[in-house]
Amino acid sequence: MRIGLFGGSFNPMHEGHLLVMEETLRRLQLDALWVLVTPGNPLKNNSALPPLADRVGAARAMIRNPRIRVTGFEAAKGFAYSWQTVDFLTTRLPGRRFVWIMGADSLADFHRWQRWRDIAARLPIAVYVRPGAARRALASRAATMLDHAQLDESDAALLADCRPPAWIYLQGRQSALSSSAIRASRNPR
């Protein structure tokens, strides 16, 4: 089984997230995609983050594709970092072919994630284009260090079966929506 892992705070989830999910399901030829709603991003201020149950519920309400499953299991397991999730899933479910999915904006900061090299060594990564983030992402420390492992976009369907490190940068339809902009419009100063 080929499963995409798409993590984030999803504060709130929006149509841009759904676009990335649908595009990666199709282009990577995944059987399923698991949305991992995090307890909080360790690199961000989480003081105003809505409760996990609210964010999980809102995400589930938006998703109509039966191949996409929303979970908040990282909090139940006490995981604060993505490497813990990756380690747990690849150890407990060795027969699954996992692919880590992130936006280009996340690739730009990937080198700041705790044990990011371990994540790249454990499973393939699909990076989806984000408006205004391409140049910064592709010139990032992580992209530079993993340059040798980048696949051509035309090989997207092969990614889940690649031995890590392996990653791909996917161009495609984009959404200008962002969770921070949505939050700002709800709470104008």
mmCIF file of C-alpha atoms in Angstrom:
data_model
loop_
_atom_site.group_PDB
_atom_site.id
_atom_site.type_symbol
_atom_site.label_atom_id
_atom_site.label_comp_id
_atom_site.label_asym_id
_atom_site.label_seq_id
_atom_site.Cartn_x
_atom_site.Cartn_y
_atom_site.Cartn_z
ATOM 1 C CA MET A 1 0.000 0.000 0.000
ATOM 2 C CA ARG A 2 1.330 3.447 -1.008
ATOM 3 C CA ILE A 3 0.444 6.128 1.543
ATOM 4 C CA GLY A 4 1.146 9.849 1.523
ATOM 5 C CA LEU A 5 1.744 11.561 4.861
ATOM 6 C CA PHE A 6 0.739 15.228 4.887
ATOM 7 C CA GLY A 7 1.323 16.922 8.226
ATOM 8 C CA GLY A 8 0.597 20.368 9.536
ATOM 9 C CA SER A 9 -1.260 22.495 12.034
ATOM 10 C CA PHE A 10 -4.127 23.053 9.568
ATOM 11 C CA ASN A 11 -5.124 26.251 11.331
ATOM 12 C CA PRO A 12 -7.354 26.289 9.375
ATOM 13 C CA MET A 13 -7.418 23.714 6.617
ATOM 14 C CA HIS A 14 -8.338 25.332 3.296
ATOM 15 C CA GLU A 15 -8.836 24.628 -0.412
ATOM 16 C CA GLY A 16 -5.098 24.965 -1.062
ATOM 17 C CA HIS A 17 -4.446 21.992 1.222
ATOM 18 C CA LEU A 18 -7.131 19.997 -0.579
ATOM 19 C CA LEU A 19 -5.540 20.819 -3.931
ATOM 20 C CA VAL A 20 -2.156 19.485 -2.740
ATOM 21 C CA MET A 21 -3.811 16.320 -1.398
ATOM 22 C CA GLU A 22 -5.702 15.589 -4.604
ATOM 23 C CA GLU A 23 -2.728 16.370 -6.845
ATOM 24 C CA THR A 24 -0.280 14.227 -4.862
ATOM 25 C CA LEU A 25 -2.749 11.324 -4.626
ATOM 26 C CA ARG A 26 -3.106 11.369 -8.401
ATOM 27 C CA ARG A 27 0.427 12.153 -9.526
ATOM 28 C CA LEU A 28 2.225 9.898 -7.045
ATOM 29 C CA GLN A 29 -0.374 7.178 -7.653
ATOM 30 C CA LEU A 30 -0.995 6.745 -3.942
ATOM 31 C CA ASP A 31 -3.570 4.370 -2.495
ATOM 32 C CA ALA A 32 -4.262 6.663 0.447
ATOM 33 C CA LEU A 33 -3.238 9.909 2.055
ATOM 34 C CA TRP A 34 -3.114 10.454 5.803
ATOM 35 C CA VAL A 35 -3.519 14.023 7.041
ATOM 36 C CA LEU A 36 -1.512 14.326 10.257
ATOM 37 C CA VAL A 37 -2.943 17.228 12.243
ATOM 38 C CA THR A 38 -0.120 18.127 14.606
ATOM 39 C CA PRO A 39 -0.427 19.120 18.242
ATOM 40 C CA GLY A 40 1.659 22.193 17.302
ATOM 41 C CA ASN A 41 4.631 23.182 15.183
ATOM 42 C CA PRO A 42 7.778 23.298 17.386
ATOM 43 C CA LEU A 43 9.148 26.108 15.173
ATOM 44 C CA LYS A 44 6.125 28.382 15.667
ATOM 45 C CA ASN A 45 4.321 30.148 18.497
ATOM 46 C CA ASN A 46 1.372 27.872 19.275
ATOM 47 C CA SER A 47 -0.218 29.989 22.014
ATOM 48 C CA ALA A 48 -3.256 30.866 19.857
ATOM 49 C CA LEU A 49 -3.562 27.437 18.242
ATOM 50 C CA PRO A 50 -7.127 26.062 18.484
ATOM 51 C CA PRO A 51 -7.542 22.702 20.242
ATOM 52 C CA LEU A 52 -6.463 19.656 18.251
ATOM 53 C CA ALA A 53 -9.962 18.134 18.299
ATOM 54 C CA ASP A 54 -11.378 21.283 16.682
ATOM 55 C CA ARG A 55 -8.763 21.286 13.911
ATOM 56 C CA VAL A 56 -9.194 17.550 13.268
ATOM 57 C CA GLY A 57 -12.992 17.952 13.134
ATOM 58 C CA ALA A 58 -12.792 20.926 10.763
ATOM 59 C CA ALA A 59 -10.392 19.044 8.478
ATOM 60 C CA ARG A 60 -12.618 15.963 8.401
ATOM 61 C CA ALA A 61 -15.618 18.144 7.541
ATOM 62 C CA MET A 62 -13.812 19.516 4.459
ATOM 63 C CA ILE A 63 -12.608 16.236 3.007
ATOM 64 C CA ARG A 64 -14.848 14.285 0.663
ATOM 65 C CA ASN A 65 -12.319 11.868 -0.845
ATOM 66 C CA PRO A 66 -12.614 8.431 0.848
ATOM 67 C CA ARG A 67 -8.897 7.812 0.228
ATOM 68 C CA ILE A 68 -7.960 10.711 2.527
ATOM 69 C CA ARG A 69 -7.993 10.072 6.263
ATOM 70 C CA VAL A 70 -7.515 12.739 8.936
ATOM 71 C CA THR A 71 -5.858 11.847 12.220
ATOM 72 C CA GLY A 72 -4.487 13.554 15.313
ATOM 73 C CA PHE A 73 -2.676 10.457 16.535
ATOM 74 C CA GLU A 74 0.653 12.253 17.060
ATOM 75 C CA ALA A 75 -0.715 13.958 20.175
ATOM 76 C CA ALA A 76 -2.040 10.652 21.539
ATOM 77 C CA LYS A 77 1.426 9.137 21.080
ATOM 78 C CA GLY A 78 3.100 12.164 22.640
ATOM 79 C CA PHE A 79 5.027 13.003 19.465
ATOM 80 C CA ALA A 80 6.285 16.565 19.144
ATOM 81 C CA TYR A 81 8.462 16.062 16.058
ATOM 82 C CA SER A 82 7.894 14.636 12.603
ATOM 83 C CA TRP A 83 10.867 12.274 12.877
ATOM 84 C CA GLN A 84 9.063 10.514 15.746
ATOM 85 C CA THR A 85 6.015 9.963 13.546
ATOM 86 C CA VAL A 86 8.137 8.722 10.650
ATOM 87 C CA ASP A 87 10.079 6.375 12.919
ATOM 88 C CA PHE A 88 6.887 4.998 14.475
ATOM 89 C CA LEU A 89 5.048 4.428 11.187
ATOM 90 C CA THR A 90 7.962 2.910 9.273
ATOM 91 C CA THR A 91 8.772 0.602 12.192
ATOM 92 C CA ARG A 92 5.194 -0.454 12.999
ATOM 93 C CA LEU A 93 3.950 -0.717 9.400
ATOM 94 C CA PRO A 94 6.967 -2.008 7.446
ATOM 95 C CA GLY A 95 4.867 -3.299 4.542
ATOM 96 C CA ARG A 96 3.562 0.180 3.671
ATOM 97 C CA ARG A 97 5.301 2.492 1.203
ATOM 98 C CA PHE A 98 5.111 5.922 2.824
ATOM 99 C CA VAL A 99 5.829 9.236 1.110
ATOM 100 C CA TRP A 100 6.265 12.444 3.102
ATOM 101 C CA ILE A 101 4.391 15.326 1.465
ATOM 102 C CA MET A 102 5.240 18.966 2.110
ATOM 103 C CA GLY A 103 4.778 22.344 0.496
ATOM 104 C CA ALA A 104 7.724 24.194 -1.017
ATOM 105 C CA ASP A 105 7.603 26.655 1.888
ATOM 106 C CA SER A 106 8.301 23.745 4.257
ATOM 107 C CA LEU A 107 11.253 22.556 2.171
ATOM 108 C CA ALA A 108 12.776 26.027 2.528
ATOM 109 C CA ASP A 109 12.865 25.519 6.320
ATOM 110 C CA PHE A 110 13.292 21.731 6.379
ATOM 111 C CA HIS A 111 16.880 22.013 7.637
ATOM 112 C CA ARG A 112 15.478 23.575 10.835
ATOM 113 C CA TRP A 113 13.351 20.499 11.616
ATOM 114 C CA GLN A 114 14.684 18.254 14.342
ATOM 115 C CA ARG A 115 16.440 15.244 12.751
ATOM 116 C CA TRP A 116 15.400 16.256 9.225
ATOM 117 C CA ARG A 117 18.153 14.113 7.739
ATOM 118 C CA ASP A 118 16.644 11.063 9.453
ATOM 119 C CA ILE A 119 13.272 11.832 7.840
ATOM 120 C CA ALA A 120 14.902 12.057 4.406
ATOM 121 C CA ALA A 121 16.766 8.808 5.043
ATOM 122 C CA ARG A 122 13.608 6.920 6.085
ATOM 123 C CA LEU A 123 11.116 7.742 3.331
ATOM 124 C CA PRO A 124 10.793 9.516 -0.018
ATOM 125 C CA ILE A 125 9.605 13.122 -0.021
ATOM 126 C CA ALA A 126 7.257 14.905 -2.402
ATOM 127 C CA VAL A 127 7.487 18.708 -2.376
ATOM 128 C CA TYR A 128 4.547 20.566 -3.916
ATOM 129 C CA VAL A 129 4.995 24.044 -5.394
ATOM 130 C CA ARG A 130 3.652 27.025 -3.413
ATOM 131 C CA PRO A 131 3.212 30.521 -4.817
ATOM 132 C CA GLY A 132 6.341 32.577 -4.178
ATOM 133 C CA ALA A 133 8.277 29.766 -2.477
ATOM 134 C CA ALA A 134 9.966 27.970 -5.395
ATOM 135 C CA ARG A 135 13.232 29.908 -5.522
ATOM 136 C CA ARG A 136 13.772 29.826 -1.750
ATOM 137 C CA ALA A 137 12.828 26.151 -1.544
ATOM 138 C CA LEU A 138 15.068 24.942 -4.354
ATOM 139 C CA ALA A 139 18.010 26.989 -3.043
ATOM 140 C CA SER A 140 17.485 25.835 0.549
ATOM 141 C CA ARG A 141 20.054 23.988 2.604
ATOM 142 C CA ALA A 142 18.023 20.765 2.534
ATOM 143 C CA ALA A 143 17.441 20.898 -1.237
ATOM 144 C CA THR A 144 21.140 21.511 -1.804
ATOM 145 C CA MET A 145 22.196 18.657 0.475
ATOM 146 C CA LEU A 146 19.664 16.289 -1.127
ATOM 147 C CA ASP A 147 20.321 17.444 -4.704
ATOM 148 C CA HIS A 148 21.826 14.051 -5.593
ATOM 149 C CA ALA A 149 18.550 12.333 -4.618
ATOM 150 C CA GLN A 150 16.127 14.495 -6.613
ATOM 151 C CA LEU A 151 14.039 12.692 -9.226
ATOM 152 C CA ASP A 152 12.665 14.247 -12.364
ATOM 153 C CA GLU A 153 9.050 15.335 -12.065
ATOM 154 C CA SER A 154 8.113 12.898 -14.830
ATOM 155 C CA ASP A 155 9.016 10.061 -12.436
ATOM 156 C CA ALA A 156 6.425 11.065 -9.825
ATOM 157 C CA ALA A 157 4.585 7.728 -10.030
ATOM 158 C CA LEU A 158 7.826 5.912 -9.109
ATOM 159 C CA LEU A 159 8.586 7.900 -5.953
ATOM 160 C CA ALA A 160 6.776 5.665 -3.440
ATOM 161 C CA ASP A 161 8.884 2.709 -4.557
ATOM 162 C CA CYS A 162 12.213 4.556 -4.431
ATOM 163 C CA ARG A 163 14.773 3.820 -1.787
ATOM 164 C CA PRO A 164 15.370 6.953 0.309
ATOM 165 C CA PRO A 165 16.805 9.453 0.147
ATOM 166 C CA ALA A 166 14.646 10.347 -2.836
ATOM 167 C CA TRP A 167 12.562 13.427 -3.462
ATOM 168 C CA ILE A 168 10.646 15.169 -6.163
ATOM 169 C CA TYR A 169 9.527 18.736 -6.747
ATOM 170 C CA LEU A 170 6.030 18.837 -8.195
ATOM 171 C CA GLN A 171 4.884 21.789 -10.263
ATOM 172 C CA GLY A 172 1.185 22.161 -10.898
ATOM 173 C CA ARG A 173 -2.010 23.930 -10.018
ATOM 174 C CA GLN A 174 -1.555 26.368 -7.158
ATOM 175 C CA SER A 175 -3.687 28.167 -4.645
ATOM 176 C CA ALA A 176 -2.837 31.562 -3.215
ATOM 177 C CA LEU A 177 -4.659 30.679 0.016
ATOM 178 C CA SER A 178 -2.659 30.426 3.223
ATOM 179 C CA SER A 179 -3.741 29.626 6.751
ATOM 180 C CA SER A 180 -1.964 32.716 8.124
ATOM 181 C CA ALA A 181 -3.763 35.015 5.673
ATOM 182 C CA ILE A 182 -7.116 33.405 6.535
ATOM 183 C CA ARG A 183 -6.459 33.889 10.252
ATOM 184 C CA ALA A 184 -5.398 37.507 9.668
ATOM 185 C CA SER A 185 -8.596 38.255 7.730
ATOM 186 C CA ARG A 186 -10.672 36.851 10.588
ATOM 187 C CA ASN A 187 -8.876 38.979 13.176
ATOM 188 C CA PRO A 188 -8.084 42.325 11.534
ATOM 189 C CA ARG A 189 -6.109 44.687 13.743
#
